[in-house]
CSV table of C-alpha atoms in Angstrom, one decimal:
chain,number,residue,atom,x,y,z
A,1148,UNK,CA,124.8,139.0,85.7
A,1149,UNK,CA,125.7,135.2,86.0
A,1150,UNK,CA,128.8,133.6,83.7
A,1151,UNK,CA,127.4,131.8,80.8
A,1152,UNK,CA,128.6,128.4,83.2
A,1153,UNK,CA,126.6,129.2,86.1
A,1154,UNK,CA,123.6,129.6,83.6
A,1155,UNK,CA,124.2,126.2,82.0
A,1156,UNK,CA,123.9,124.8,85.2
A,1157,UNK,CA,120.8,126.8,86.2
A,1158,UNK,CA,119.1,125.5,83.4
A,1159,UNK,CA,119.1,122.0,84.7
A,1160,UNK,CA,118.4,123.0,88.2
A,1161,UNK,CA,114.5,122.8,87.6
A,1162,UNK,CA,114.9,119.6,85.7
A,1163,UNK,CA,117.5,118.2,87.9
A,1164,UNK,CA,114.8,119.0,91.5
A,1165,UNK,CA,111.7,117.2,89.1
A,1166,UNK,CA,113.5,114.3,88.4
A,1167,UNK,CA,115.2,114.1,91.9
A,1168,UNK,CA,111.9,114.2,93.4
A,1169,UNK,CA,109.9,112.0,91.4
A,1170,UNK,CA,112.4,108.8,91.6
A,1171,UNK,CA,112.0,109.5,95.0
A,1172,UNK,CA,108.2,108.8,95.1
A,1173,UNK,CA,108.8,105.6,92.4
A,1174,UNK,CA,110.9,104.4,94.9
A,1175,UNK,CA,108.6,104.8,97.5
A,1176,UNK,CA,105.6,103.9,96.1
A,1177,UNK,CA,107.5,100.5,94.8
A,1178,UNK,CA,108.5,99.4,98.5
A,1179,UNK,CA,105.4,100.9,100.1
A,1180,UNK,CA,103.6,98.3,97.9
A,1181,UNK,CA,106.3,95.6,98.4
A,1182,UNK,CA,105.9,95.9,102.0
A,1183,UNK,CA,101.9,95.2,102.2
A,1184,UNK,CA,102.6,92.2,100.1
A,1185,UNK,CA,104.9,90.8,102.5
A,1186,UNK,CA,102.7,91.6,105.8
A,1187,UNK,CA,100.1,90.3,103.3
A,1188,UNK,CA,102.4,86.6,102.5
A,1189,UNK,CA,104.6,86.3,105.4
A,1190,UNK,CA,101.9,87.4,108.9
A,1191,UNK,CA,98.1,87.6,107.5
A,1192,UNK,CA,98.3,84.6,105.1
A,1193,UNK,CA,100.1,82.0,107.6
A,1194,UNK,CA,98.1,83.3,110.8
A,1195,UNK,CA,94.7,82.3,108.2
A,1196,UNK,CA,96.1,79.3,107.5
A,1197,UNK,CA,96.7,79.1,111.2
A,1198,UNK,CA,100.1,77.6,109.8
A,1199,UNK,CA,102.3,80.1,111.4
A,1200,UNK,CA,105.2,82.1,109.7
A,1201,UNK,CA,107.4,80.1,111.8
A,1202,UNK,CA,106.9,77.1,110.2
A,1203,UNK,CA,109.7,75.5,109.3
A,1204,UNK,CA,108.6,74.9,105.9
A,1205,UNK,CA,106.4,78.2,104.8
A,1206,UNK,CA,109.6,80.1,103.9
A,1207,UNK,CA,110.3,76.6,101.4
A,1208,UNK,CA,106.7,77.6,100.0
A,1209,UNK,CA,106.8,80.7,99.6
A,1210,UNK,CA,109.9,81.4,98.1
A,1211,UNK,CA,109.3,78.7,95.4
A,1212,UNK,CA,106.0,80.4,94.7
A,1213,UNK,CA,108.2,83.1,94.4
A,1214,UNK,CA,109.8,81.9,92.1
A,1215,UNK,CA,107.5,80.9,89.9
A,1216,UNK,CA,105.3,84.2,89.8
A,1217,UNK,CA,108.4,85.7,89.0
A,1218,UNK,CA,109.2,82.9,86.5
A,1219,UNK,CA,105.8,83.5,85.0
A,1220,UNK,CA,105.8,87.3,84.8
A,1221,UNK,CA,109.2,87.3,82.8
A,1222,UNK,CA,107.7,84.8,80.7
A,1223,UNK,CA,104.5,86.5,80.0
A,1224,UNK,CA,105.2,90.6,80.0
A,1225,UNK,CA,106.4,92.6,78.0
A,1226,UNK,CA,110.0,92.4,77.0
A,1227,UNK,CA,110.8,89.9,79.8
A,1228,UNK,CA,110.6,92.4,82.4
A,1229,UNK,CA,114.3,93.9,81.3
A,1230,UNK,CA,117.5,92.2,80.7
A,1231,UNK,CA,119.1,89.5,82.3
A,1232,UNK,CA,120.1,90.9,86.0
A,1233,UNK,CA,123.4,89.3,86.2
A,1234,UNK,CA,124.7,91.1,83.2
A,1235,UNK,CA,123.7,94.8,83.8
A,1236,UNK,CA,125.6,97.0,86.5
A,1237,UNK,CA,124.0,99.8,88.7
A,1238,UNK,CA,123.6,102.3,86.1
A,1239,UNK,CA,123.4,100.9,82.5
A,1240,UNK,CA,121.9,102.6,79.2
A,1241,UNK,CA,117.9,102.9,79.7
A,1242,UNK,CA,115.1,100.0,79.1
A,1243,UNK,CA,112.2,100.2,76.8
A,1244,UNK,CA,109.3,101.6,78.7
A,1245,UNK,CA,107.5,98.1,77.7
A,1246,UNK,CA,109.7,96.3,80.2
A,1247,UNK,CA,108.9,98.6,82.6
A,1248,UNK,CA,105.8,97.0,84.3
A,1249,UNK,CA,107.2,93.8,84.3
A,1250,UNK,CA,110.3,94.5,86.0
A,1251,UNK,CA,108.6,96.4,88.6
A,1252,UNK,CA,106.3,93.9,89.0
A,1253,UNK,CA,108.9,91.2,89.3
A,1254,UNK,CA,110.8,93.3,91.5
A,1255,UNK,CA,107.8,93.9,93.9
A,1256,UNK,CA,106.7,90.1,94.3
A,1257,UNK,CA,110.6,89.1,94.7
A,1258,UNK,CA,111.1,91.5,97.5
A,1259,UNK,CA,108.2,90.4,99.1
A,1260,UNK,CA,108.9,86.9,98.7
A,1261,UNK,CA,111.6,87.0,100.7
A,1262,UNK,CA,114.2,86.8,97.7
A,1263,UNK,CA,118.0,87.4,99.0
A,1264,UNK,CA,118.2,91.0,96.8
A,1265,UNK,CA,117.9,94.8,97.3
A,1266,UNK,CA,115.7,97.0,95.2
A,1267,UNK,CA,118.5,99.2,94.2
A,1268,UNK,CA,119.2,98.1,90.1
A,1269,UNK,CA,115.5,97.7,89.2
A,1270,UNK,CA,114.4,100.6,90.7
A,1271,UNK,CA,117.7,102.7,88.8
A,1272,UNK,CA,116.6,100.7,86.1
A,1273,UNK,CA,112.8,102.0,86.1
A,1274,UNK,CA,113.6,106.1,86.9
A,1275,UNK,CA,116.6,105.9,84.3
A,1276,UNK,CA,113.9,104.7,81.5
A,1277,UNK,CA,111.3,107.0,82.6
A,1278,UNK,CA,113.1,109.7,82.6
A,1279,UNK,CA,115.5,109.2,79.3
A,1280,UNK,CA,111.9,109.1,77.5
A,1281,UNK,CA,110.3,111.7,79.1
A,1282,UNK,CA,113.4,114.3,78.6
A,1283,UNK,CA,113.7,112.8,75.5
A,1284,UNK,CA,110.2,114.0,74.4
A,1285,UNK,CA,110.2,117.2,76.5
A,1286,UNK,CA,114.2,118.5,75.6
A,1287,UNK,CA,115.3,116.1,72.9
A,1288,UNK,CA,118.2,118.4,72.4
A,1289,UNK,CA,119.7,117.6,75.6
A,1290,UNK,CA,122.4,114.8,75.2
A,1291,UNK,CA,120.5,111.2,77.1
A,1292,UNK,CA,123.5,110.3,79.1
A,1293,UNK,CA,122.7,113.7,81.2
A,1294,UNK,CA,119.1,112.1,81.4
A,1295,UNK,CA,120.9,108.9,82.5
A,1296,UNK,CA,122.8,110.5,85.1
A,1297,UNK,CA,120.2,112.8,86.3
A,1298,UNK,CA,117.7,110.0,86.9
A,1299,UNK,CA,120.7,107.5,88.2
A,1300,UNK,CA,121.5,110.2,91.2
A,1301,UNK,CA,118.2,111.2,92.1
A,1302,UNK,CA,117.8,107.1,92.6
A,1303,UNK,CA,120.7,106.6,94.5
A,1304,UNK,CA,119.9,110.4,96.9
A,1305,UNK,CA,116.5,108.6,97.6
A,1306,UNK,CA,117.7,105.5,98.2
A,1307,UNK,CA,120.2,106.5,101.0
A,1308,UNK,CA,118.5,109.4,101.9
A,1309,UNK,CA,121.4,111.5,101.4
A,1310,UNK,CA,122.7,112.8,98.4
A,1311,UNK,CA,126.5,112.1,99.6
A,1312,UNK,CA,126.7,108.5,98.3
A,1313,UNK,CA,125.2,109.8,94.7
A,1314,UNK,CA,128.2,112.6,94.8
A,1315,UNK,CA,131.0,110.0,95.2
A,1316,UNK,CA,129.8,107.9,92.7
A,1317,UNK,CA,129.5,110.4,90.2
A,1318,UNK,CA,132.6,112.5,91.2
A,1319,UNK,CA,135.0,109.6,89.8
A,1320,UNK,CA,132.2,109.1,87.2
A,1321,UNK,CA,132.3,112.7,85.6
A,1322,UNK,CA,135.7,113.6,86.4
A,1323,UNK,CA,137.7,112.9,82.8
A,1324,UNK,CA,137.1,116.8,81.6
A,1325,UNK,CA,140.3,119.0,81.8
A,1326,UNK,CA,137.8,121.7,80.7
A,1327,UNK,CA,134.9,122.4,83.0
A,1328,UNK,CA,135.7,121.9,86.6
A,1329,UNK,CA,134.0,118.9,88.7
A,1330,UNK,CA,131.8,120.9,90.4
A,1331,UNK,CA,130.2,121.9,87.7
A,1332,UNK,CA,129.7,118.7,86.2
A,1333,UNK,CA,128.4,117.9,89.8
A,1334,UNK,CA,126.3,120.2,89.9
A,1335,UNK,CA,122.6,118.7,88.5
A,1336,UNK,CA,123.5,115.2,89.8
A,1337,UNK,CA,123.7,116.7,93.3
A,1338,UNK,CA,120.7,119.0,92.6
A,1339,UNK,CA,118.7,115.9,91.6
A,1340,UNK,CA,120.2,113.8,94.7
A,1341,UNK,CA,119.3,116.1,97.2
A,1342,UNK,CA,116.0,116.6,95.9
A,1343,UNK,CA,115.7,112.9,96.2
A,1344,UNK,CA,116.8,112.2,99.6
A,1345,UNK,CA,114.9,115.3,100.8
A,1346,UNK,CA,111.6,113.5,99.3
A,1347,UNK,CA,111.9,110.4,100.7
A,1348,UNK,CA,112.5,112.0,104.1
A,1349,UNK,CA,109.4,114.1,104.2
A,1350,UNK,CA,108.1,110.1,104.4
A,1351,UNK,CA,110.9,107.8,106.1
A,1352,UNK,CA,114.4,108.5,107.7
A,1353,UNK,CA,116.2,106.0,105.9
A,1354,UNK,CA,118.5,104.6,108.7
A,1355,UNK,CA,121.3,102.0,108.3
A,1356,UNK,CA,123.1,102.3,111.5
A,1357,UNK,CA,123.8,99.4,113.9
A,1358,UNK,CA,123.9,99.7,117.5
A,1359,UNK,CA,127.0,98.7,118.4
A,1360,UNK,CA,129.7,100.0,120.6
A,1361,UNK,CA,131.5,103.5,120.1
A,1362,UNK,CA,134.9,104.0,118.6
A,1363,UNK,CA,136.8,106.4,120.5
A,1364,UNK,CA,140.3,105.8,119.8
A,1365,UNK,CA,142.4,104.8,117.0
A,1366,UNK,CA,145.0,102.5,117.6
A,1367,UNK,CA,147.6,101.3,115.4
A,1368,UNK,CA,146.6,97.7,115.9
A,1369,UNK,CA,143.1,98.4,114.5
A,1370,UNK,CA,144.1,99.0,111.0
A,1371,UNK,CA,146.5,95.8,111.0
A,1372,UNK,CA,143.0,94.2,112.3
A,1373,UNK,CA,140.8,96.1,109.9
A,1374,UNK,CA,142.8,95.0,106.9
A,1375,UNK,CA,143.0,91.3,107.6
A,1376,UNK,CA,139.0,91.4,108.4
A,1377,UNK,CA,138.9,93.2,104.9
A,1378,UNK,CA,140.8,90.5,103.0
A,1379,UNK,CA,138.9,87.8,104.8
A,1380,UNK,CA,135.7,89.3,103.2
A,1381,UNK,CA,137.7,90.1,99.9
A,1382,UNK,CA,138.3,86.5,99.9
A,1383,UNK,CA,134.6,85.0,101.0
A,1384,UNK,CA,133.5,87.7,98.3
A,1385,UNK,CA,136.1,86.1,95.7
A,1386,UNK,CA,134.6,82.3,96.5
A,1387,UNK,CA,131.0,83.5,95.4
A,1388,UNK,CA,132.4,85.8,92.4
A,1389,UNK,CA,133.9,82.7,91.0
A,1390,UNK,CA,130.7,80.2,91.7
A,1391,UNK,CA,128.7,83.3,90.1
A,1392,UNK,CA,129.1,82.6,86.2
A,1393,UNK,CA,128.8,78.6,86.8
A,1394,UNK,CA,125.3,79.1,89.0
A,1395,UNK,CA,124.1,81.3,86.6
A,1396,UNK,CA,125.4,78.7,83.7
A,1397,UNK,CA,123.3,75.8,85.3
A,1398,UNK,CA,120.2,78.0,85.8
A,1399,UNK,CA,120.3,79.4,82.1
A,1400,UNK,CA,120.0,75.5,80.7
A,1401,UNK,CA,116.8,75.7,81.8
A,1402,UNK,CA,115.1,77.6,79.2
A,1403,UNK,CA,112.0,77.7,80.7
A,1404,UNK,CA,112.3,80.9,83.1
A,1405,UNK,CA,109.2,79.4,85.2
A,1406,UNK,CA,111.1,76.3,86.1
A,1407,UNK,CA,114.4,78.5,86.1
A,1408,UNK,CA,113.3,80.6,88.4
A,1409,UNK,CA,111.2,78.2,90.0
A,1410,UNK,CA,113.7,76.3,90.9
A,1411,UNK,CA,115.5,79.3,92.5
A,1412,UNK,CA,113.2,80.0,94.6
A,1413,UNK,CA,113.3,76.7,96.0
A,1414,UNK,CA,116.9,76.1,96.5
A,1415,UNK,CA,116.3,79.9,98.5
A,1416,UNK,CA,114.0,78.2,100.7
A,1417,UNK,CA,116.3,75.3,101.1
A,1418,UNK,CA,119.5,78.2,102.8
A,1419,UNK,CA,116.1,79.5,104.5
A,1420,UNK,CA,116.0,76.1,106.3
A,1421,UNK,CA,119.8,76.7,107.2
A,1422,UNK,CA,119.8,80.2,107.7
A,1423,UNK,CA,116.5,80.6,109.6
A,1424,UNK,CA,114.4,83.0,108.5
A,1425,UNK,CA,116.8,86.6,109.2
A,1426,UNK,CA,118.8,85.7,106.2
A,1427,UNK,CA,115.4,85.9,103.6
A,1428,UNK,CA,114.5,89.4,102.1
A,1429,UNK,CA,117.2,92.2,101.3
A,1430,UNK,CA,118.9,92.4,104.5
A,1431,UNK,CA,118.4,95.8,105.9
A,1432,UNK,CA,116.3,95.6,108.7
A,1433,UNK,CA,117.2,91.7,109.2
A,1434,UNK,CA,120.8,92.8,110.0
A,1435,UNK,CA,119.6,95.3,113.0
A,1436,UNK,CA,117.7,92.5,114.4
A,1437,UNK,CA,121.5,90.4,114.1
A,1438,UNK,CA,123.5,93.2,115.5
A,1439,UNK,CA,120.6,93.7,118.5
A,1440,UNK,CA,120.9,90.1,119.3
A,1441,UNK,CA,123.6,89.3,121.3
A,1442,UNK,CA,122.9,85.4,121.3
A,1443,UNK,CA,124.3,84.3,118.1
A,1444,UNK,CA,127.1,82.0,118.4
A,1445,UNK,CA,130.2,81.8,116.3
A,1446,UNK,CA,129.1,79.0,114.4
A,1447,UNK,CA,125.6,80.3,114.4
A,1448,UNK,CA,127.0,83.3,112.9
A,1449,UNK,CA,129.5,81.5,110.6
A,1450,UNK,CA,126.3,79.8,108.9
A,1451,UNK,CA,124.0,82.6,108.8
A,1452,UNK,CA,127.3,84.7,106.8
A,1453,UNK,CA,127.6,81.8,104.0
A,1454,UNK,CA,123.9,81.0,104.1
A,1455,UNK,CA,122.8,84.9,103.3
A,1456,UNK,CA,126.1,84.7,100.5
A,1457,UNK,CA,124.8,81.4,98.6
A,1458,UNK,CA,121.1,83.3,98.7
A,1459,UNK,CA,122.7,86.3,97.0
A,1460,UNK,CA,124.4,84.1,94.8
A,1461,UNK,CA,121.4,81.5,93.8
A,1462,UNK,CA,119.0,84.9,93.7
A,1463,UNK,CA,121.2,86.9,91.5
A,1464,UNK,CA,121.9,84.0,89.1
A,1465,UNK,CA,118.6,82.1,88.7
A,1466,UNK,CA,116.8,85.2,87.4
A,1467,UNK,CA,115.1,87.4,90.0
A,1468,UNK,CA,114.9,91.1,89.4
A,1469,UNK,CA,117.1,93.1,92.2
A,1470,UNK,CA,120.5,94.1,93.3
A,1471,UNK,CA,123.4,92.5,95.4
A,1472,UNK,CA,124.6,95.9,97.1
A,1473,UNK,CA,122.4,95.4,100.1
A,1474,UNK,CA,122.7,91.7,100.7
A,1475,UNK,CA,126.1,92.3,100.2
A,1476,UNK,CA,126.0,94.6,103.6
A,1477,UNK,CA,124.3,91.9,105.6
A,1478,UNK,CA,126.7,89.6,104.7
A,1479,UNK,CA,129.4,91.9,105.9
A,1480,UNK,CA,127.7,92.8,109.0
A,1481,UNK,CA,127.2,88.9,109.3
A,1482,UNK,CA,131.1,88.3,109.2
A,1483,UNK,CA,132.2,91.2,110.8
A,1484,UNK,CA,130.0,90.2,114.2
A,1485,UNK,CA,131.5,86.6,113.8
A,1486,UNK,CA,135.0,87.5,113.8
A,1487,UNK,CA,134.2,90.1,116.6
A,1488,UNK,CA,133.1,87.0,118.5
A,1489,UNK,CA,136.1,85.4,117.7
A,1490,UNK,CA,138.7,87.9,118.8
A,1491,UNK,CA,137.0,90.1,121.7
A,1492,UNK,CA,139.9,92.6,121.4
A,1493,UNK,CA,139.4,93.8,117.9
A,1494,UNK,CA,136.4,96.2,118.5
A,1495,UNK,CA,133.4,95.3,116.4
A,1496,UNK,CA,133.3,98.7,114.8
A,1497,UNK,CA,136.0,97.5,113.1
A,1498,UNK,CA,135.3,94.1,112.0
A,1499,UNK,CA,131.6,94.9,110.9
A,1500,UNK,CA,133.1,98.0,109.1
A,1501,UNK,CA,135.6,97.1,107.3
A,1502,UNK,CA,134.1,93.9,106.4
A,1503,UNK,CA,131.4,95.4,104.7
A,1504,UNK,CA,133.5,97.4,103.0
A,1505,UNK,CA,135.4,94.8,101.2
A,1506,UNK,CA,131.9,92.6,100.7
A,1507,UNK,CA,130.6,96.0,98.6
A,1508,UNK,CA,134.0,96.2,96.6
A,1509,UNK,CA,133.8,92.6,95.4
A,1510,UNK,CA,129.9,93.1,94.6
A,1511,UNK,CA,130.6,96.8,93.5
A,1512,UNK,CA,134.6,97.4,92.3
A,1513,UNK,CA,134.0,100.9,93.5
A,1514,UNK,CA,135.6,102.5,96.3
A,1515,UNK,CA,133.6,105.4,97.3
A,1516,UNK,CA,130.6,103.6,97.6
A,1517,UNK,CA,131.8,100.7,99.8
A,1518,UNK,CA,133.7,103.2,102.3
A,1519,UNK,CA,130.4,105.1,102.6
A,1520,UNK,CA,128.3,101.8,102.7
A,1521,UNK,CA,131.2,101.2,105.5
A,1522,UNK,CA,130.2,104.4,107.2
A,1523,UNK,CA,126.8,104.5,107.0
A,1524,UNK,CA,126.1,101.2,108.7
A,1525,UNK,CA,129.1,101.9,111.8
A,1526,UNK,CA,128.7,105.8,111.5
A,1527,UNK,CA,131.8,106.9,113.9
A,1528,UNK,CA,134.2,109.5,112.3
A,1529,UNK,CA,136.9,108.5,114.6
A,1530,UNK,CA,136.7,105.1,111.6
A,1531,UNK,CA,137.2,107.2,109.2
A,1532,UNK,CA,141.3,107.4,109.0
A,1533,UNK,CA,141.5,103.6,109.3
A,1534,UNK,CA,138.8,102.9,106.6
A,1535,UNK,CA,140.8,105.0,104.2
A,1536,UNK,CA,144.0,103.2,104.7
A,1537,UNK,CA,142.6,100.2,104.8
A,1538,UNK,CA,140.7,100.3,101.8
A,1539,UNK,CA,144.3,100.6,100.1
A,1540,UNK,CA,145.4,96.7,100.6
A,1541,UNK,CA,141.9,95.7,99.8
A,1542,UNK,CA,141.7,97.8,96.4
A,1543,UNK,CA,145.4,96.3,95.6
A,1544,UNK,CA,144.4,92.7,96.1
A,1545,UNK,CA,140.9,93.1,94.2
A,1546,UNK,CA,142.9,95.0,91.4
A,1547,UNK,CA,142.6,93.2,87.7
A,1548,UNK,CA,139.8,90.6,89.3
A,1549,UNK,CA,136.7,90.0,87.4
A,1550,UNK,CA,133.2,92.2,87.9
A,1551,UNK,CA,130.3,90.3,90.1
A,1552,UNK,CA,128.5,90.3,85.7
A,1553,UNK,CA,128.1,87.5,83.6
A,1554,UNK,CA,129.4,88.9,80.3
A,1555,UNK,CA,127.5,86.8,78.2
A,1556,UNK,CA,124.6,88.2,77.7
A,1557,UNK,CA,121.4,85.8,77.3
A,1558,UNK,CA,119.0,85.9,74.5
A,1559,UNK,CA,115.6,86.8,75.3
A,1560,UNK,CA,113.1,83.5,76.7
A,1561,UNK,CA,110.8,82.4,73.6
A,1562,UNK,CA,107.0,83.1,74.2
């Protein structure tokens, strides 16, 4: 009874709900573990040690130690616990399954150290592997880029708890066929999204919204506003974009990945000492705790916004397993408060918004995903309109720029 299209895309429905769900649980069991770690390093250890987190210095520690566990694991496992993160991209082709451990192994003890990076390209990473070898066992028929895809959406739905983010990545992704319509081509990604973000629900809401004040009405003025506040981050984005390839440059000389990566951890702890302690870790719950706190000054605020930027930067290019979208949105959030402090009459809505939104194009050179970073963190609909035309000027001045990827890509560490 069905056209021979809608039974193509039945046939990956059952696939598409498996794989959805179980990146969902990878993802969960990976931070569930990440998270006792860190209770583990940054509240029961200290409080033993009757040291006290707060120490000045225990965030200099730790995040050295960090970095040489991490230094030591891509040493030591197998296949160097994946490529070098500052080449690869969100979605890239899939790992051997004998990185696998070490990555998420070097993922875990970097998140809890405190490192300046999300989990969002190891744990891609991981589900795209598992799954490309699994399907590839189970269906080998079935062409692995829509293993790829499938693994990459249910990721991203988990990850966001929605499976809207996964749909605009993927509908300017999949749309370059004149012969089968978008939808579906769209069709087992979204399966596999919303399988994911339904998973990870039955556990956690995942909840990115700041408390700040509503948006009610749109004024011309705002979107002059929202597009200088979006070149301002464009720009600040630019600075570390540039200082990327030459950080990474000096690290790689080392060719030790222990003292590499060693290294980084301490030069983290250093910008901790600057910073304080709310610019360490990925940024997601640290940049609630920012918006929630009215006390910040605008220098205070000013440092914490290049402190958290040099962390992403040092992280990403010493070594450490984990991705710059979500430090990328603290930094925005970071800037966007500052330069509501600074001029009271733009609404903060607007600042944090749209500077996040041109911090995620810099890191991420894709549209969709910053406007619904954007939206997810200031969730008003009344933003919506002046998000869209802003993002026009910022996508002009960002276009022909270089990617936040070191194109040289390093040969693996001698045992």
């Amino acid at each position: 009874m069905l056209h021979p299209r809608a039974n193509a895309m039945l046939a990956f429905a059952l696939p598409a709900l498996i794989i959805g769900s179980a990146s969902s649980l990878v993802l969960l069991l990976v931070m569930k573990i990440a998270a006792a770690l860190q209770q583990l390093l940054w509240v029961t250890l200290p409080d033993a040690l009757s040291l006290g987190a707060q120490s000045p210095w225990w965030p200099v520690a730790m995040l050295t130690l960090t970095g040489v566990a991490v230094g030591l694991i891509v040493r030591y496992m197998p296949g160097h616990a994946g490529p070098d993160p500052a080449t690869e991209s969100l979605i890239g082709m899939p790992l051997p399954l004998s990185a696998l451990p070490g990555l998420g192994l070097a993922l875990i003890v970097g998140l809890a150290g405190g490192v300046s990076l999300g989990p969002e390209n190891p744990i891609t990473a991981i589900n795209i592997a598992l799954v490309a070898a699994a399907g590839a066992r189970l269906l080998p028929k079935v062409p692995r880029m829509d293993w790829i895809i499938l693994a990459a959406a249910g990721t991203i739905g988990a990850m966001f708890g929605t499976p809207v983010a996964a749909a605009l990545i993927f509908s300017q992704t999949l749309a370059g066929n004149n012969e089968t319509p978008l939808w579906d081509r769209l069709f087992a990604p979204l399966v596999a999204a919303a399988a994911g973000a339904v998973t990870t629900q039955m556990f956690f809401v995942p909840n990115f919204a700041l408390q700040l004040d509503a948006y009610d009405v749109t004024r011309l003025s705002d979107i002059f506003s929202g597009a200088i506040v979006a070149l301002i981050a464009i720009a600040l984005g630019m600075v570390a974009l540039w200082c990327f390839p030459h950080v990474h440059r000096l690290f790689h000389s080392m060719k030790n990945p222990v003292l590499m990566l060693g290294l980084g951890g301490f030069v983290l702890g250093l910008l901790a000492l600057v910073g304080g302690e709310i610019t360490l870790f990925k940024g997601l719950d640290e940049m609630k705790r920012l918006a929630a706190d009215g006390s910040y000054s605008v220098p205070a605020l000013l440092t914490i916004t290049l402190t958290k930027l040099a962390a992403l930067v040092i992280a990403a290019a010493s070594g450490f397993r984990g991705g710059r979208i979500f430090p990328a949105v603290f930094v925005g959030v970071a800037l966007g408060l500052m330069l509501h402090q600074h001029v009271p009459a733009v609404p903060a809505a607007i600042t944090v918004s749209c500077a996040i939104m041109g911090l995620v194009l810099v890191v991420t050179r894709d549209g969709w995903l910053s406007l619904f970073m954007a939206v997810a963190v200031v969730p008003d609909l009344h933003l919506l309109p002046v998000l869209c035309i802003v993002m026009l000027p910022a996508w002009l001045a960002l276009a022909g720029k270089p990617l936040m990827l070191v194109n040289r890509r390093q040969p693996p560490h001698d045992d």
